[in-house]
PDB file of C-alpha atoms in Angstrom:
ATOM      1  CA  UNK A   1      39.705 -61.903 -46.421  1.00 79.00           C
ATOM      2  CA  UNK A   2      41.087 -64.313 -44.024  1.00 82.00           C
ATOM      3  CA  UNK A   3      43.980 -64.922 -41.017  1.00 80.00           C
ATOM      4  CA  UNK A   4      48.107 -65.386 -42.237  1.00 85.00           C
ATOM      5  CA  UNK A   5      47.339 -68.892 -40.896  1.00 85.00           C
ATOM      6  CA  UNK A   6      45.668 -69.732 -44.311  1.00 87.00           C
ATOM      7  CA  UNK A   7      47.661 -72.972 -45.058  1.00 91.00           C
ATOM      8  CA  UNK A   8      49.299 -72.472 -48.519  1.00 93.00           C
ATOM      9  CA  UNK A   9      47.185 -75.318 -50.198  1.00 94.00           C
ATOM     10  CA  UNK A  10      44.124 -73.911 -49.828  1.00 91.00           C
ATOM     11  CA  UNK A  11      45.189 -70.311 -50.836  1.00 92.00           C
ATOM     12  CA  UNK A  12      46.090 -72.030 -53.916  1.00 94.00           C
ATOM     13  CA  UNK A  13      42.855 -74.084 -53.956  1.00 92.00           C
ATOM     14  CA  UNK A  14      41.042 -70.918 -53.533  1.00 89.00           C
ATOM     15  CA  UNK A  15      42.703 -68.267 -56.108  1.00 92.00           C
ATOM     16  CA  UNK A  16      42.927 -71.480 -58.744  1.00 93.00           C
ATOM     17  CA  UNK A  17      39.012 -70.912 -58.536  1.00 89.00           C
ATOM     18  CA  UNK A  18      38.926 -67.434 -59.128  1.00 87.00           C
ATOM     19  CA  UNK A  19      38.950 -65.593 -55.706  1.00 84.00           C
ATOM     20  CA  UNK A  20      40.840 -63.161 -54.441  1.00 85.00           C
ATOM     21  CA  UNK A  21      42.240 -64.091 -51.095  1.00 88.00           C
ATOM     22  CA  UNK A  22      43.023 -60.856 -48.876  1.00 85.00           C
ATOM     23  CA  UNK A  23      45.213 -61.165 -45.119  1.00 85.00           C
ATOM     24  CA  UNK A  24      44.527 -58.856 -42.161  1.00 80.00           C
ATOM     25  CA  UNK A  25      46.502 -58.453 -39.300  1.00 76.00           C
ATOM     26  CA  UNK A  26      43.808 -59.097 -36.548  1.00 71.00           C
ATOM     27  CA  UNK A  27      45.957 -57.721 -33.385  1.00 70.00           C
ATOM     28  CA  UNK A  28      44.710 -54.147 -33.347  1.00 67.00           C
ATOM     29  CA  UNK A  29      41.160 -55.951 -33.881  1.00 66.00           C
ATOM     30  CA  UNK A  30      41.154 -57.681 -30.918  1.00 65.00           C
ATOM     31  CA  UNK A  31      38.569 -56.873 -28.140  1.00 61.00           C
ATOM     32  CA  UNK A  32      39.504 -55.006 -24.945  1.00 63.00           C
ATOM     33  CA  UNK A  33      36.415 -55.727 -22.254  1.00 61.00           C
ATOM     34  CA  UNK A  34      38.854 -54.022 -19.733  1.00 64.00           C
ATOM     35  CA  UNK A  35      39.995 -55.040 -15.759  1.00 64.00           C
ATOM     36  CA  UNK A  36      38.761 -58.715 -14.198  1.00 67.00           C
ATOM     37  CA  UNK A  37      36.170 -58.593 -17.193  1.00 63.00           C
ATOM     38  CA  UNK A  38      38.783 -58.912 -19.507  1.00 62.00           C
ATOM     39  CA  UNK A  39      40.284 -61.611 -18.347  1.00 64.00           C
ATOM     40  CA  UNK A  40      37.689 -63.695 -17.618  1.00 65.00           C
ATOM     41  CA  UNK A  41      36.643 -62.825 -20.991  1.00 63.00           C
ATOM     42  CA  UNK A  42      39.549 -63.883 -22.914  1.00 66.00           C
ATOM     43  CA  UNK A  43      39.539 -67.139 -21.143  1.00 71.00           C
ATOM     44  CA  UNK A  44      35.969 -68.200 -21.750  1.00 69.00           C
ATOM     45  CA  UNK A  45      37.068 -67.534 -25.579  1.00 67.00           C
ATOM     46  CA  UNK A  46      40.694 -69.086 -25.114  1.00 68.00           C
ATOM     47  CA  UNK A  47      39.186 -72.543 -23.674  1.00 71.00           C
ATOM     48  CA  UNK A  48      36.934 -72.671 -26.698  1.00 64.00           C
ATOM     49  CA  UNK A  49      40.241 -72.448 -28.470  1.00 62.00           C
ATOM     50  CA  UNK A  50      39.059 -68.867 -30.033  1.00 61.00           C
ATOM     51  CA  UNK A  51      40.139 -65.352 -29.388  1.00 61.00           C
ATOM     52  CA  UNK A  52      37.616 -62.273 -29.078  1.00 57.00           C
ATOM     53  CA  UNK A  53      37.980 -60.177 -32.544  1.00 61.00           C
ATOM     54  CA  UNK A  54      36.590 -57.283 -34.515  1.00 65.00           C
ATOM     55  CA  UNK A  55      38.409 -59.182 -37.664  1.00 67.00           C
ATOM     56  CA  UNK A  56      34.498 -58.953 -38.912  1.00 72.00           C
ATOM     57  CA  UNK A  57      35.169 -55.111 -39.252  1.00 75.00           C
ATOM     58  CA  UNK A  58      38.424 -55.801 -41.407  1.00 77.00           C
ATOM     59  CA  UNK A  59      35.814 -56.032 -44.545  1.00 80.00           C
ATOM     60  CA  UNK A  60      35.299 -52.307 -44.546  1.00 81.00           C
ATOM     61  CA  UNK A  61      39.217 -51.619 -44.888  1.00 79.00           C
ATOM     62  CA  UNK A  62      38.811 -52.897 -48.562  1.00 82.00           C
ATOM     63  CA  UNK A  63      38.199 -49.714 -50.071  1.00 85.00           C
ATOM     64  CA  UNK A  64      39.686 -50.738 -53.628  1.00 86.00           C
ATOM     65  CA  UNK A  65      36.393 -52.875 -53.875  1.00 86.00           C
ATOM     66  CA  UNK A  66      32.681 -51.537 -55.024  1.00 90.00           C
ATOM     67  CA  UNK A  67      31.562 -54.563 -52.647  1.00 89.00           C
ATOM     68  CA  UNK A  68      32.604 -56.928 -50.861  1.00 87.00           C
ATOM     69  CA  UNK A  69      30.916 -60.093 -50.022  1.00 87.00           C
ATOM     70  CA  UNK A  70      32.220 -61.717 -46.677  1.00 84.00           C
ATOM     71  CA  UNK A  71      30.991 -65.367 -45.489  1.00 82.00           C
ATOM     72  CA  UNK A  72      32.098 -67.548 -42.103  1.00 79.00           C
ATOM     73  CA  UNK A  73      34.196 -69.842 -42.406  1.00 75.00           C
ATOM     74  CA  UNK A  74      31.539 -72.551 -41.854  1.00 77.00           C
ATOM     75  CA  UNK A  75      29.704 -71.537 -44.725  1.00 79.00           C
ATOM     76  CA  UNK A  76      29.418 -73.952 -47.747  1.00 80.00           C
ATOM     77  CA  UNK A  77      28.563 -72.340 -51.285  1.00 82.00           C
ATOM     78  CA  UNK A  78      27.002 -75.272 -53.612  1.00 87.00           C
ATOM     79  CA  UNK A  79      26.309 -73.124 -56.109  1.00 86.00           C
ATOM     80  CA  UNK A  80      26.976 -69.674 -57.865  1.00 85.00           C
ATOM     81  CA  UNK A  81      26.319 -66.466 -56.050  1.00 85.00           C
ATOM     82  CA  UNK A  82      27.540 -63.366 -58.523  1.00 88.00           C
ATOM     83  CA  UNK A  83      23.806 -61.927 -57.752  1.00 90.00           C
ATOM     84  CA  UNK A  84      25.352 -60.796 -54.512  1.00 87.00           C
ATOM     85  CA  UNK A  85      28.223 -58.619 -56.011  1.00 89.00           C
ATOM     86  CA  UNK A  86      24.896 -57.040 -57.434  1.00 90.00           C
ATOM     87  CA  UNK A  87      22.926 -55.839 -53.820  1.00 88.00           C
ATOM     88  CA  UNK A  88      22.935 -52.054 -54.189  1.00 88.00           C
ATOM     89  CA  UNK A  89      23.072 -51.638 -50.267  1.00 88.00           C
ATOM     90  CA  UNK A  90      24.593 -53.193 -47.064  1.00 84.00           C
ATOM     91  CA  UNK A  91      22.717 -56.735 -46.312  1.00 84.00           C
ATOM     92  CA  UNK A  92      23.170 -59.383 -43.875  1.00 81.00           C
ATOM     93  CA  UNK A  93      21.583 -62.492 -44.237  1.00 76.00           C
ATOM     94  CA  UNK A  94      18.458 -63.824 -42.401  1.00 72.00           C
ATOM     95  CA  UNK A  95      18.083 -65.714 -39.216  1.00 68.00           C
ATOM     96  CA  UNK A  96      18.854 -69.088 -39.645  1.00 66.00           C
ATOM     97  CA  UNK A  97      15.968 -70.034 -36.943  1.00 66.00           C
ATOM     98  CA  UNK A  98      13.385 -67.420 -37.502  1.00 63.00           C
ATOM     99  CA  UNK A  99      10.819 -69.766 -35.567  1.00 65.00           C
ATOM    100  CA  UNK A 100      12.444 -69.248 -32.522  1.00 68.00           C
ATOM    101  CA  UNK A 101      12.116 -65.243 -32.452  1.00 70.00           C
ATOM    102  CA  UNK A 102      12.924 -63.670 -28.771  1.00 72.00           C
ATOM    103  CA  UNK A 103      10.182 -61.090 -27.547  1.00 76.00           C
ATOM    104  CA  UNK A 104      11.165 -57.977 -26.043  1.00 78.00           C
ATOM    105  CA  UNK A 105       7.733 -56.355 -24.196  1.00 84.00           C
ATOM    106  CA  UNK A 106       5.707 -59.113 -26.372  1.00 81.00           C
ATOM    107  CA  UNK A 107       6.592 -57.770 -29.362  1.00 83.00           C
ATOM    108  CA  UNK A 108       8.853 -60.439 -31.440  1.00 76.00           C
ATOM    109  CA  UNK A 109      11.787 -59.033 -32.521  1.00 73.00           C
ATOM    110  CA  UNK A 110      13.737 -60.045 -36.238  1.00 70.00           C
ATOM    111  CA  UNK A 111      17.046 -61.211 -35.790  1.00 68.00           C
ATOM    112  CA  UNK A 112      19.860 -60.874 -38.532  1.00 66.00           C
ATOM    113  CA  UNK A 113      22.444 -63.765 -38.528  1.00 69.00           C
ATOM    114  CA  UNK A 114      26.264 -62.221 -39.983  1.00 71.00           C
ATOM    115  CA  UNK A 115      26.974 -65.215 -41.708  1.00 76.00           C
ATOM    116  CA  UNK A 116      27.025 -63.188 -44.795  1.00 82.00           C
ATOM    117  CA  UNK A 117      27.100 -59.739 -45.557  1.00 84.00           C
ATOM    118  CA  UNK A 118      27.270 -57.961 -48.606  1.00 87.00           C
ATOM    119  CA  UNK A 119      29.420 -54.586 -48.194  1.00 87.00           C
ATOM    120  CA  UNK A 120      30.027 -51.132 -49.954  1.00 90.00           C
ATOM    121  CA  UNK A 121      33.474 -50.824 -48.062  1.00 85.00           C
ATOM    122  CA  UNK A 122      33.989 -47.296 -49.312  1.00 80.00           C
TER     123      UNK A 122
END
């Protein structure tokens, strides 16, 4: 599940492996923060070259799937992962940097990262 901007030789890199490679239309996924908020908002993303989306929520439109597995764009897979078409149940993965754990009243608190998540979209 990616952007239209996809260039055309890594679709075909990608489906010439075996995956299935889904567009979304991320414009009615974009974030509304709302007055002076907004704006400021939207340019601390623009500078960074990024926009503030929901495109994250676009996995759960994929209802012609048992499950979905979704993974950032950063992500590097080294080797097979078909055991996660088999999780029974929504699942993110862990926190990258469990050692540093924030405390809320002293108590630390586990943090899920979204860099992959494993989906029933229906």
């Amino acid at each position: 599940l990616t952007e239209p901007t996809l260039p055309s030789s890594v679709r075909a890199e990608l489906e010439m492996d075996g995956l299935k490679v889904r567009f979304f239309d991320r414009k009615p996924l974009k974030l509304r923060f709302g007055g002076d908020i907004d704006s400021r908002m939207t340019e601390w993303w623009r500078e960074r070259g990024l926009e503030p989306t929901a495109a994250a929520l676009a996995v759960f439109n994929l209802t012609e799937y048992d499950v979905a597995v979704m993974l950032d764009i950063d992500m590097l897979i080294i080797e097979p992962c078909d055991e996660l078409f088999s999780v029974p149940v929504y699942a993110q993965s862990h926190d990258p940097a469990p050692q540093v754990r924030p405390r809320v009243n002293g108590v630390e608190i586990d943090r899920l990262n979204s860099a992959a998540k494993v989906v029933q979209p229906d």
